[in-house]
Amino acid sequence: MAGATALIAGRGALPAHLARALAASGAPFVIAEVEGFAMDNPDGLPVMRFALERLALLFDHLHENGVTRVVMVGAVTRPRLDPERIDPRTAQLLPRIVPALAQGDDATLRAVIALFEEEGFAVVGAEAVAPDLLPPPGVLTQARPGPADERDAARAVQIVAALGAADVGQGAVVAQGLCLAVEALPGTDAMLAWVAEVAGACRPDPKGARGVVCKAPKPGQDRRVDLPAIGPATVEAAARAGLAGIVVEAGGVLLLDPAETIARADRAGLFLWVRTP
Amino acid sequence: MAGATALIAGRGALPAHLARALAASGAPFVIAEVEGFAMDNPDGLPVMRFALERLALLFDHLHENGVTRVVMVGAVTRPRLDPERIDPRTAQLLPRIVPALAQGDDATLRAVIALFEEEGFAVVGAEAVAPDLLPPPGVLTQARPGPADERDAARAVQIVAALGAADVGQGAVVAQGLCLAVEALPGTDAMLAWVAEVAGACRPDPKGARGVVCKAPKPGQDRRVDLPAIGPATVEAAARAGLAGIVVEAGGVLLLDPAETIARADRAGLFLWVRTP
């Protein structure tokens, strides 16, 4: 008698992908969207919207709907709270959250997870709901990384780990051993657009290795939330940036719409490498 | 009987600033520019150009000109060597340089410094030649950082240290506690242009703290070479990026054209904070 699953959804494409996987499995689920961080909803799924200022009311609602397990997916970047909207029960939770906010995204997510767990919900990662989202290790495309790409990948992995330790971002672009770009708040697509428009011209040898974009989770993060994700749009952006391929950490990066992503990479001649650390 | 000073010059504005300081001091000096990395030369100073493939010939030339001390200034990013141009004596130096190239910029610079030192030259930092280039600690402008700016500065310092440890860059932009951008190969001005055009819109609160750009040396770098520098152009770029101010590490960042830089910051209402770590 497993209970229902709740998707606690933020911005982006991931919540709808997970909802599709849940719908296909036939398991009961609800979607609770964080107010102000609307998810992409191409399938027009019914969505319950809740305010962070009334988190305690969300807990009630989830219990009433038989929810026993929650998955947090999508981006909720540094939300703002309206003090006048905070209800008394949620106010009692705030002393737990506010100090974590000052310590960055990872600490905030850990604090929020702890609140859900204390309410009796199991907090699981997206891959627990949709194992297909975690691609198998190896090169998934016709194109394969060459020796220069392997060196660029190793350097990019090292840079993403250093950045992640500082709680900055989950991606970097390296070409010919040099770091062209580092992911910060604007995200992967913005980073790749910048490589296409500006940073790509800094490659020392115009005929040399084209470089790779690497995505990996932060070393210290709770892998149940905020795993990086790539998909068809990432392939298009990497191709526009003139890169040779995409490298993701095995077990640490979600792959949305795998068939379409791989097909587009093959059409563009890019490799997609799920790299074992 | 101090000998002459040689500026080993790469790209950018710094070599000409140092040359002005040397000329003002009356000390004898020569400028040796790395082929392919032309310095800005607004004063039209006489410049001797040398090829890295013929480094041994440069050593001879410097000895013949009475040079006893060298300063390396300006950017020489991942130069390429033409094997056919390498002379036999320089070829014997290459086994020292090539392994360092694979280890990144810091290792390469350390190896090059060691070669100059073994040739009998004293390698000194720019501030040894032009002490005025190192600004005094404190806030140098009429505008002063507020509490939110101080928090952003502390976060930016932490991020730049993490990046520097990965040998990536020497700068970052933080606003409202969030990292908007990180400096990579394209440099500070490109990073600030990107904040002006793209990343700045990611500030969560449009009316909140505008953020700071921070510059600092890499934690492990040899401070005799490749110290970051700011100047009037940095102020203009920071103003276009909508930032509240500029933070540099005391003793670790050169300030070009201090009077003009501070005057422009005052006109734009930005603070310039030389922050003691």
Coordinates of C-alpha atoms in Angstrom, one line a residue:
Chain A
M1 CA 0.0 0.0 0.0
A2 CA 2.4 2.7 -1.1
G3 CA 0.9 6.1 -0.7
A4 CA 0.9 8.9 -3.3
T5 CA 3.9 10.8 -4.5
A6 CA 4.0 14.6 -4.5
L7 CA 6.2 16.5 -6.9
I8 CA 7.3 19.7 -5.2
A9 CA 7.9 21.6 -8.4
G10 CA 9.9 24.7 -9.3
R11 CA 10.9 26.2 -12.6
G12 CA 12.1 24.4 -15.7
A13 CA 11.4 21.3 -17.8
L14 CA 12.2 18.6 -15.2
P15 CA 8.9 18.5 -13.2
A16 CA 6.8 17.7 -16.4
H17 CA 9.2 14.9 -17.3
L18 CA 8.9 13.4 -13.9
A19 CA 5.1 13.7 -14.0
R20 CA 5.1 11.8 -17.3
A21 CA 7.1 9.1 -15.8
L22 CA 4.8 8.9 -12.8
A23 CA 1.7 8.9 -15.0
A24 CA 3.2 6.1 -17.1
S25 CA 3.8 4.0 -14.0
G26 CA 0.2 4.4 -12.9
A27 CA 1.2 5.5 -9.4
P28 CA -0.9 8.2 -7.8
F29 CA 0.7 11.6 -7.6
V30 CA 0.0 15.2 -7.1
I31 CA 2.0 18.3 -8.3
A32 CA 2.5 21.1 -5.8
E33 CA 4.1 24.1 -7.5
V34 CA 6.0 26.8 -5.6
E35 CA 4.3 30.1 -6.1
G36 CA 6.4 32.4 -8.2
F37 CA 8.4 29.5 -9.8
A38 CA 6.0 28.2 -12.4
M39 CA 7.1 24.9 -14.0
D40 CA 6.9 24.3 -17.7
N41 CA 3.7 22.4 -18.2
P42 CA 3.4 21.4 -21.8
D43 CA 0.9 18.6 -21.0
G44 CA -1.4 20.9 -19.1
L45 CA -1.3 18.8 -16.0
P46 CA -3.4 19.9 -13.0
V47 CA -1.1 21.7 -10.6
M48 CA -1.7 22.8 -7.1
R49 CA 0.1 26.1 -6.3
F50 CA 1.3 26.8 -2.7
A51 CA 3.0 29.7 -1.1
L52 CA 6.2 29.1 0.8
E53 CA 4.8 31.5 3.5
R54 CA 2.1 28.8 4.1
L55 CA 4.3 25.7 4.0
A56 CA 2.5 24.2 7.0
L57 CA -0.8 24.3 5.0
L58 CA 0.9 22.4 2.2
F59 CA 1.9 19.7 4.7
D60 CA -1.8 19.4 5.7
H61 CA -2.9 19.2 2.1
L62 CA -0.4 16.5 1.2
H63 CA -1.4 14.4 4.2
E64 CA -5.0 14.7 3.3
N65 CA -4.2 13.5 -0.2
G66 CA -2.4 10.4 1.1
V67 CA 1.0 11.6 0.1
T68 CA 3.8 9.6 1.8
R69 CA 6.7 10.5 -0.5
V70 CA 7.9 13.7 -2.0
V71 CA 10.3 14.6 -4.8
M72 CA 11.6 18.1 -5.2
V73 CA 12.4 19.1 -8.8
G74 CA 12.9 22.2 -10.7
A75 CA 14.6 25.5 -9.7
V76 CA 13.6 27.6 -6.8
T77 CA 16.3 30.2 -6.6
R78 CA 16.5 32.3 -3.5
P79 CA 12.7 32.9 -3.0
R80 CA 11.5 35.9 -1.2
L81 CA 9.0 35.7 1.7
D82 CA 6.3 38.2 2.3
P83 CA 6.1 38.5 6.1
E84 CA 2.4 39.5 6.1
R85 CA 1.5 36.2 4.4
I86 CA 3.2 33.9 6.8
D87 CA 0.7 31.9 8.8
P88 CA 1.4 31.1 12.5
R89 CA 2.3 27.5 12.1
T90 CA 4.7 28.2 9.2
A91 CA 6.2 31.0 11.3
Q92 CA 7.3 28.4 13.8
L93 CA 9.3 26.6 11.0
L94 CA 11.1 29.7 10.0
P95 CA 13.8 29.7 12.6
R96 CA 15.0 26.5 11.0
I97 CA 15.1 27.9 7.5
V98 CA 16.3 31.4 7.9
P99 CA 19.9 30.7 9.2
A100 CA 20.3 28.1 6.4
L101 CA 19.3 30.7 3.8
A102 CA 22.4 32.7 4.7
Q103 CA 24.6 29.7 4.1
G104 CA 23.6 29.2 0.5
D105 CA 21.5 26.9 -1.6
D106 CA 22.8 23.6 -0.3
A107 CA 22.1 24.4 3.3
T108 CA 18.7 25.8 2.5
L109 CA 17.7 22.6 0.7
R110 CA 19.0 20.5 3.5
A111 CA 16.9 22.4 6.0
V112 CA 13.8 22.2 3.8
I113 CA 14.3 18.4 3.3
A114 CA 14.6 18.0 7.1
L115 CA 11.2 19.8 7.6
F116 CA 9.5 17.4 5.1
E117 CA 11.1 14.4 6.8
E118 CA 10.0 15.5 10.3
E119 CA 6.4 15.8 8.9
G120 CA 6.7 12.1 8.0
F121 CA 7.3 12.3 4.3
A122 CA 10.0 10.3 2.6
V123 CA 12.1 12.6 0.5
V124 CA 13.5 10.8 -2.6
G125 CA 15.5 11.8 -5.6
A126 CA 14.0 12.1 -9.1
E127 CA 15.8 8.9 -10.2
A128 CA 13.9 7.0 -7.5
V129 CA 10.7 7.9 -9.3
A130 CA 12.0 7.7 -12.9
P131 CA 15.2 5.6 -13.0
D132 CA 15.3 6.1 -16.8
L133 CA 16.3 9.7 -16.2
L134 CA 19.8 8.5 -15.0
P135 CA 21.7 7.5 -18.2
P136 CA 24.0 4.5 -18.2
P137 CA 27.8 5.2 -18.1
G138 CA 29.6 5.3 -21.4
V139 CA 29.5 7.2 -24.7
L140 CA 25.9 7.3 -25.9
T141 CA 26.5 8.9 -29.3
Q142 CA 28.1 8.0 -32.6
A143 CA 30.8 10.6 -32.1
R144 CA 33.3 9.7 -29.5
P145 CA 35.7 11.9 -27.4
G146 CA 39.3 12.0 -28.7
P147 CA 42.4 12.3 -26.5
A148 CA 42.2 16.2 -26.5
D149 CA 38.5 15.9 -25.5
E150 CA 39.4 13.5 -22.7
R151 CA 41.9 16.0 -21.3
D152 CA 39.4 18.8 -21.6
A153 CA 36.8 16.7 -19.8
A154 CA 39.2 15.9 -17.0
R155 CA 40.0 19.5 -16.5
A156 CA 36.3 20.5 -16.7
V157 CA 35.4 17.9 -14.0
Q158 CA 38.1 19.3 -11.8
I159 CA 36.8 22.9 -12.2
V160 CA 33.2 22.0 -11.6
A161 CA 34.2 20.2 -8.4
A162 CA 36.1 23.3 -7.2
L163 CA 33.1 25.5 -8.1
G164 CA 30.7 23.2 -6.5
A165 CA 32.6 23.2 -3.3
A166 CA 32.1 27.0 -3.2
D167 CA 28.3 26.4 -3.9
V168 CA 28.5 28.4 -7.2
G169 CA 27.4 26.2 -10.1
Q170 CA 27.3 22.8 -11.7
G171 CA 29.0 23.4 -15.1
A172 CA 32.0 24.6 -17.0
V173 CA 33.3 24.8 -20.5
V174 CA 36.9 23.9 -21.3
A175 CA 38.7 23.9 -24.7
Q176 CA 42.3 23.2 -25.3
G177 CA 42.9 22.9 -21.6
L178 CA 41.6 26.4 -21.0
C179 CA 38.4 27.4 -19.1
L180 CA 36.3 29.4 -21.4
A181 CA 33.3 29.7 -19.1
V182 CA 31.9 28.8 -15.7
E183 CA 28.3 28.3 -14.8
A184 CA 26.8 30.8 -12.3
L185 CA 23.3 31.9 -11.5
P186 CA 22.1 32.4 -15.1
G187 CA 22.6 28.7 -15.7
T188 CA 23.9 26.3 -18.4
D189 CA 22.1 27.7 -21.4
A190 CA 23.2 31.2 -20.7
M191 CA 26.8 30.0 -20.2
L192 CA 26.7 28.2 -23.6
A193 CA 25.2 31.2 -25.3
W194 CA 28.0 33.3 -24.0
V195 CA 30.6 30.8 -25.3
A196 CA 28.8 30.9 -28.7
E197 CA 28.8 34.7 -28.8
V198 CA 32.0 35.8 -27.0
A199 CA 34.1 33.3 -25.1
G200 CA 34.5 30.8 -27.9
A201 CA 36.7 33.2 -29.8
C202 CA 39.3 32.9 -27.1
R203 CA 40.3 29.4 -28.1
P204 CA 44.1 29.8 -28.8
D205 CA 44.1 27.5 -31.8
P206 CA 41.1 28.1 -34.1
K207 CA 41.7 24.6 -35.6
G208 CA 42.4 22.9 -32.3
A209 CA 40.1 20.9 -30.0
R210 CA 36.6 22.5 -29.9
G211 CA 36.1 21.8 -26.2
V212 CA 33.5 20.3 -24.0
V213 CA 30.8 21.4 -21.6
C214 CA 30.8 19.4 -18.3
K215 CA 27.9 19.1 -15.9
A216 CA 28.2 17.5 -12.5
P217 CA 26.6 17.8 -9.0
K218 CA 28.3 19.8 -6.3
P219 CA 30.6 17.5 -4.2
G220 CA 28.7 18.2 -1.0
Q221 CA 25.1 18.4 -2.2
D222 CA 22.2 16.2 -1.1
R223 CA 21.7 14.2 -4.3
R224 CA 18.0 13.9 -3.7
V225 CA 17.5 17.5 -4.8
D226 CA 18.9 19.8 -7.4
L227 CA 20.7 17.2 -9.5
P228 CA 21.8 18.9 -12.7
A229 CA 19.9 17.9 -15.9
I230 CA 20.6 18.1 -19.6
G231 CA 18.3 17.5 -22.6
P232 CA 17.7 18.4 -26.2
A233 CA 18.1 22.1 -25.6
T234 CA 21.5 21.5 -24.0
V235 CA 22.7 19.7 -27.2
E236 CA 21.5 22.6 -29.4
A237 CA 23.2 25.2 -27.1
A238 CA 26.5 23.1 -27.1
A239 CA 26.4 22.8 -30.9
R240 CA 25.9 26.6 -31.3
A241 CA 28.9 27.1 -28.9
G242 CA 31.0 25.0 -31.4
L243 CA 31.8 22.4 -28.8
A244 CA 32.9 18.8 -29.5
G245 CA 30.7 17.2 -26.9
I246 CA 28.9 17.1 -23.6
V247 CA 30.3 15.3 -20.5
V248 CA 28.2 14.5 -17.5
E249 CA 29.1 12.7 -14.3
A250 CA 27.7 9.1 -14.2
G251 CA 25.0 8.8 -11.6
G252 CA 24.9 12.5 -10.9
V253 CA 23.2 14.2 -13.9
L254 CA 19.6 13.6 -15.2
L255 CA 19.1 13.1 -18.9
L256 CA 15.7 14.5 -20.1
D257 CA 14.2 13.0 -23.2
P258 CA 17.1 10.6 -23.9
A259 CA 16.1 9.4 -27.4
E260 CA 15.6 13.0 -28.7
T261 CA 18.8 14.2 -26.9
I262 CA 20.9 11.5 -28.4
A263 CA 19.4 11.9 -31.9
R264 CA 20.1 15.6 -31.9
A265 CA 23.7 15.0 -30.7
D266 CA 24.2 12.5 -33.5
R267 CA 22.7 15.0 -36.1
A268 CA 25.1 17.7 -34.8
G269 CA 28.1 15.4 -34.6
L270 CA 28.5 15.9 -30.9
F271 CA 29.4 13.2 -28.4
L272 CA 27.5 12.7 -25.2
W273 CA 29.8 11.0 -22.6
V274 CA 28.4 9.8 -19.3
R275 CA 31.7 9.7 -17.5
T276 CA 32.5 7.6 -14.4
P277 CA 34.4 9.7 -11.9
Chain B
M1 CA 75.4 50.2 -9.4
A2 CA 72.1 48.7 -10.0
G3 CA 71.7 47.3 -13.6
A4 CA 69.0 47.9 -16.0
T5 CA 65.5 46.5 -15.7
A6 CA 63.8 44.6 -18.5
L7 CA 60.0 44.6 -18.8
I8 CA 59.0 41.2 -20.3
A9 CA 55.7 42.4 -21.8
G10 CA 52.6 40.7 -22.8
R11 CA 49.1 41.9 -23.8
G12 CA 47.3 44.7 -22.1
A13 CA 47.7 48.1 -20.5
L14 CA 50.0 47.2 -17.6
P15 CA 53.4 47.2 -19.4
A16 CA 53.0 50.8 -20.6
H17 CA 52.0 51.8 -17.0
L18 CA 55.1 50.2 -15.6
A19 CA 57.3 51.8 -18.4
R20 CA 56.0 55.2 -17.4
A21 CA 56.8 54.5 -13.8
L22 CA 60.4 53.4 -14.7
A23 CA 60.8 56.4 -17.1
A24 CA 59.8 58.7 -14.3
S25 CA 62.3 57.2 -11.9
G26 CA 65.1 57.8 -14.3
A27 CA 66.3 54.1 -14.0
P28 CA 67.5 52.5 -17.2
F29 CA 65.1 49.9 -18.7
V30 CA 64.3 48.0 -21.9
I31 CA 61.0 46.5 -23.0
A32 CA 61.0 43.0 -24.5
E33 CA 57.7 42.1 -25.9
V34 CA 56.6 38.5 -26.5
E35 CA 55.9 38.0 -30.2
G36 CA 52.2 37.4 -30.8
F37 CA 51.2 39.2 -27.5
A38 CA 51.6 42.9 -28.4
M39 CA 51.3 45.3 -25.5
D40 CA 49.2 48.4 -25.6
N41 CA 51.8 51.1 -26.4
P42 CA 50.0 54.5 -26.3
D43 CA 53.3 56.3 -25.6
G44 CA 55.0 54.7 -28.7
L45 CA 57.9 53.4 -26.6
P46 CA 60.7 51.5 -28.3
V47 CA 60.0 47.8 -27.9
M48 CA 62.2 44.9 -28.7
R49 CA 60.2 41.9 -29.8
F50 CA 61.4 38.3 -29.1
A51 CA 60.1 34.9 -30.0
L52 CA 59.6 32.4 -27.3
E53 CA 61.2 29.8 -29.5
R54 CA 64.4 31.9 -29.2
L55 CA 64.4 32.5 -25.5
A56 CA 68.1 31.8 -25.1
L57 CA 68.8 34.7 -27.6
L58 CA 66.7 37.0 -25.4
F59 CA 68.9 36.1 -22.4
D60 CA 72.0 37.0 -24.4
H61 CA 70.4 40.3 -25.5
L62 CA 69.4 41.2 -21.9
H63 CA 72.9 40.5 -20.6
E64 CA 74.5 42.6 -23.3
N65 CA 72.2 45.5 -22.3
G66 CA 73.2 45.3 -18.7
V67 CA 69.9 44.0 -17.5
T68 CA 70.1 42.5 -14.0
R69 CA 66.4 42.5 -13.1
V70 CA 63.3 41.5 -15.0
V71 CA 59.6 42.2 -14.5
M72 CA 57.0 40.1 -16.3
V73 CA 53.8 42.0 -17.0
G74 CA 50.9 41.6 -19.3
A75 CA 49.0 38.6 -20.5
V76 CA 50.7 35.7 -22.4
T77 CA 47.9 33.1 -22.5
R78 CA 48.9 29.7 -23.6
P79 CA 51.4 30.6 -26.3
R80 CA 52.0 28.2 -29.2
L81 CA 55.5 27.2 -30.3
D82 CA 56.6 26.7 -33.9
P83 CA 59.1 23.7 -33.7
E84 CA 61.0 24.8 -36.8
R85 CA 61.9 28.2 -35.2
I86 CA 63.3 26.8 -32.0
D87 CA 67.1 27.4 -31.8
P88 CA 69.3 24.7 -30.3
R89 CA 70.0 26.4 -27.0
T90 CA 66.4 27.2 -26.4
A91 CA 65.6 23.6 -27.3
Q92 CA 67.6 22.5 -24.2
L93 CA 65.3 24.7 -22.0
L94 CA 62.1 23.1 -23.3
P95 CA 62.2 20.0 -21.2
R96 CA 61.8 22.3 -18.2
I97 CA 58.8 24.2 -19.7
V98 CA 56.8 21.5 -21.5
P99 CA 55.7 19.5 -18.5
A100 CA 54.7 22.7 -16.7
L101 CA 52.5 23.7 -19.6
A102 CA 50.3 20.7 -19.0
Q103 CA 49.8 21.8 -15.3
G104 CA 48.3 25.2 -16.1
D105 CA 49.3 28.8 -16.1
D106 CA 50.7 28.9 -12.6
A107 CA 53.1 26.0 -13.1
T108 CA 54.2 27.5 -16.5
L109 CA 55.0 30.8 -15.0
R110 CA 56.9 29.3 -12.1
A111 CA 59.0 27.3 -14.6
V112 CA 59.7 30.4 -16.7
I113 CA 60.7 32.4 -13.6
A114 CA 63.1 29.6 -12.6
L115 CA 64.8 29.8 -16.1
F116 CA 65.3 33.6 -15.8
E117 CA 66.7 33.2 -12.3
E118 CA 69.1 30.5 -13.3
E119 CA 70.3 32.9 -16.0
G120 CA 71.2 35.3 -13.2
F121 CA 68.3 37.7 -13.4
A122 CA 66.4 38.8 -10.4
V123 CA 62.7 38.4 -11.1
V124 CA 60.6 41.0 -9.2
G125 CA 57.0 41.9 -9.1
A126 CA 55.5 45.0 -10.7
E127 CA 55.0 46.6 -7.3
A128 CA 58.8 46.5 -6.7
V129 CA 59.3 48.7 -9.8
A130 CA 56.2 50.9 -9.2
P131 CA 55.1 50.7 -5.6
D132 CA 52.3 53.2 -6.3
L133 CA 50.6 50.5 -8.3
L134 CA 49.6 48.8 -5.1
P135 CA 46.8 50.8 -3.5
P136 CA 46.6 51.3 0.2
P137 CA 43.9 49.4 2.2
G138 CA 40.6 51.0 2.8
V139 CA 37.8 52.6 0.8
L140 CA 39.2 55.0 -1.7
T141 CA 36.0 56.6 -2.9
Q142 CA 33.2 58.8 -1.6
A143 CA 30.7 55.9 -1.9
R144 CA 31.2 53.3 0.8
P145 CA 30.0 49.7 1.0
G146 CA 26.9 49.0 3.0
P147 CA 26.2 45.9 5.0
A148 CA 24.7 44.0 2.0
D149 CA 27.8 45.0 -0.1
E150 CA 30.1 43.7 2.7
R151 CA 28.3 40.4 2.6
D152 CA 28.5 40.2 -1.2
A153 CA 32.2 41.1 -1.0
A154 CA 32.9 38.3 1.6
R155 CA 31.1 35.8 -0.6
A156 CA 32.9 37.0 -3.8
V157 CA 36.3 36.7 -2.0
Q158 CA 35.4 33.1 -1.1
I159 CA 34.4 32.2 -4.6
V160 CA 37.5 33.8 -6.2
A161 CA 39.7 31.8 -3.8
A162 CA 38.0 28.6 -4.8
L163 CA 38.3 29.4 -8.4
G164 CA 41.9 30.4 -8.1
A165 CA 42.7 27.1 -6.4
A166 CA 41.5 25.5 -9.5
D167 CA 43.7 27.9 -11.6
V168 CA 40.6 29.3 -13.4
G169 CA 40.4 33.0 -12.9
Q170 CA 40.8 35.9 -10.6
G171 CA 37.4 37.5 -10.4
A172 CA 33.7 37.0 -9.7
V173 CA 30.5 39.1 -9.5
V174 CA 28.1 38.6 -6.5
A175 CA 24.8 40.3 -5.9
Q176 CA 22.4 39.7 -3.0
G177 CA 24.5 36.7 -2.0
L178 CA 24.3 35.1 -5.4
C179 CA 27.1 34.5 -7.9
L180 CA 26.1 36.2 -11.1
A181 CA 29.4 35.5 -13.0
V182 CA 32.8 34.0 -12.7
E183 CA 35.9 35.1 -14.6
A184 CA 37.4 32.6 -17.0
L185 CA 39.7 33.0 -20.0
P186 CA 37.9 36.0 -21.6
G187 CA 38.8 38.1 -18.6
T188 CA 37.2 40.7 -16.3
D189 CA 35.9 43.1 -18.9
A190 CA 34.1 40.3 -20.8
M191 CA 32.6 39.0 -17.5
L192 CA 31.3 42.5 -16.6
A193 CA 29.9 43.0 -20.1
W194 CA 28.0 39.7 -19.7
V195 CA 26.6 40.9 -16.3
A196 CA 25.5 44.1 -18.0
E197 CA 23.8 42.3 -20.9
V198 CA 22.5 39.0 -19.4
A199 CA 23.4 37.9 -15.9
G200 CA 22.4 41.2 -14.2
A201 CA 18.8 40.5 -14.8
C202 CA 19.1 37.4 -12.5
R203 CA 19.3 39.5 -9.4
P204 CA 16.3 38.2 -7.4
D205 CA 15.3 41.7 -6.0
P206 CA 15.5 44.4 -8.7
K207 CA 15.5 47.0 -5.9
G208 CA 18.0 45.1 -3.7
A209 CA 21.8 45.3 -3.4
R210 CA 23.3 45.8 -6.8
G211 CA 26.4 43.7 -6.1
V212 CA 30.1 43.8 -6.4
V213 CA 32.9 42.7 -8.6
C214 CA 35.8 41.2 -6.7
K215 CA 39.4 40.7 -8.0
A216 CA 42.1 38.8 -6.1
P217 CA 45.2 36.7 -6.9
K218 CA 45.0 33.0 -7.0
P219 CA 45.8 31.6 -3.5
G220 CA 48.8 29.6 -4.8
Q221 CA 50.2 31.9 -7.4
D222 CA 53.7 33.4 -7.5
R223 CA 52.8 37.0 -6.7
R224 CA 55.8 38.3 -8.8
V225 CA 53.8 37.6 -12.0
D226 CA 50.2 37.8 -13.2
L227 CA 48.8 39.9 -10.3
P228 CA 45.3 41.0 -11.3
A229 CA 44.9 44.7 -12.2
I230 CA 42.1 47.2 -12.4
G231 CA 41.9 50.6 -13.8
P232 CA 39.5 53.2 -15.3
A233 CA 38.1 50.7 -17.8
T234 CA 37.2 48.4 -14.9
V235 CA 35.2 51.2 -13.3
E236 CA 33.3 51.9 -16.6
A237 CA 32.5 48.2 -17.1
A238 CA 31.4 47.8 -13.4
A239 CA 29.1 50.8 -13.8
R240 CA 27.6 49.5 -17.0
A241 CA 27.0 46.2 -15.1
G242 CA 24.9 48.1 -12.5
L243 CA 27.2 47.2 -9.6
A244 CA 27.6 49.0 -6.4
G245 CA 31.3 48.8 -6.3
I246 CA 34.7 47.1 -6.8
V247 CA 36.5 45.0 -4.2
V248 CA 40.1 44.1 -4.5
E249 CA 42.4 42.2 -2.2
A250 CA 44.8 44.5 -0.4
G251 CA 48.4 43.8 -1.5
G252 CA 47.3 41.5 -4.3
V253 CA 45.8 43.7 -7.0
L254 CA 47.4 46.5 -9.0
L255 CA 45.6 49.8 -9.6
L256 CA 46.4 51.4 -12.9
D257 CA 46.0 55.2 -13.1
P258 CA 44.7 55.6 -9.5
A259 CA 43.6 59.2 -9.7
E260 CA 41.6 58.7 -12.9
T261 CA 40.2 55.4 -11.6
I262 CA 39.0 56.9 -8.4
A263 CA 37.6 60.0 -10.1
R264 CA 35.6 57.9 -12.5
A265 CA 34.3 55.7 -9.6
D266 CA 33.2 58.9 -7.8
R267 CA 31.4 60.2 -10.8
A268 CA 29.6 56.9 -11.2
G269 CA 28.8 56.6 -7.5
L270 CA 30.7 53.3 -7.2
F271 CA 32.9 52.4 -4.2
L272 CA 36.4 51.1 -4.6
W273 CA 37.3 49.0 -1.6
V274 CA 40.9 47.7 -1.0
R275 CA 39.9 44.9 1.4
T276 CA 42.3 43.4 3.9
P277 CA 41.8 39.6 3.8

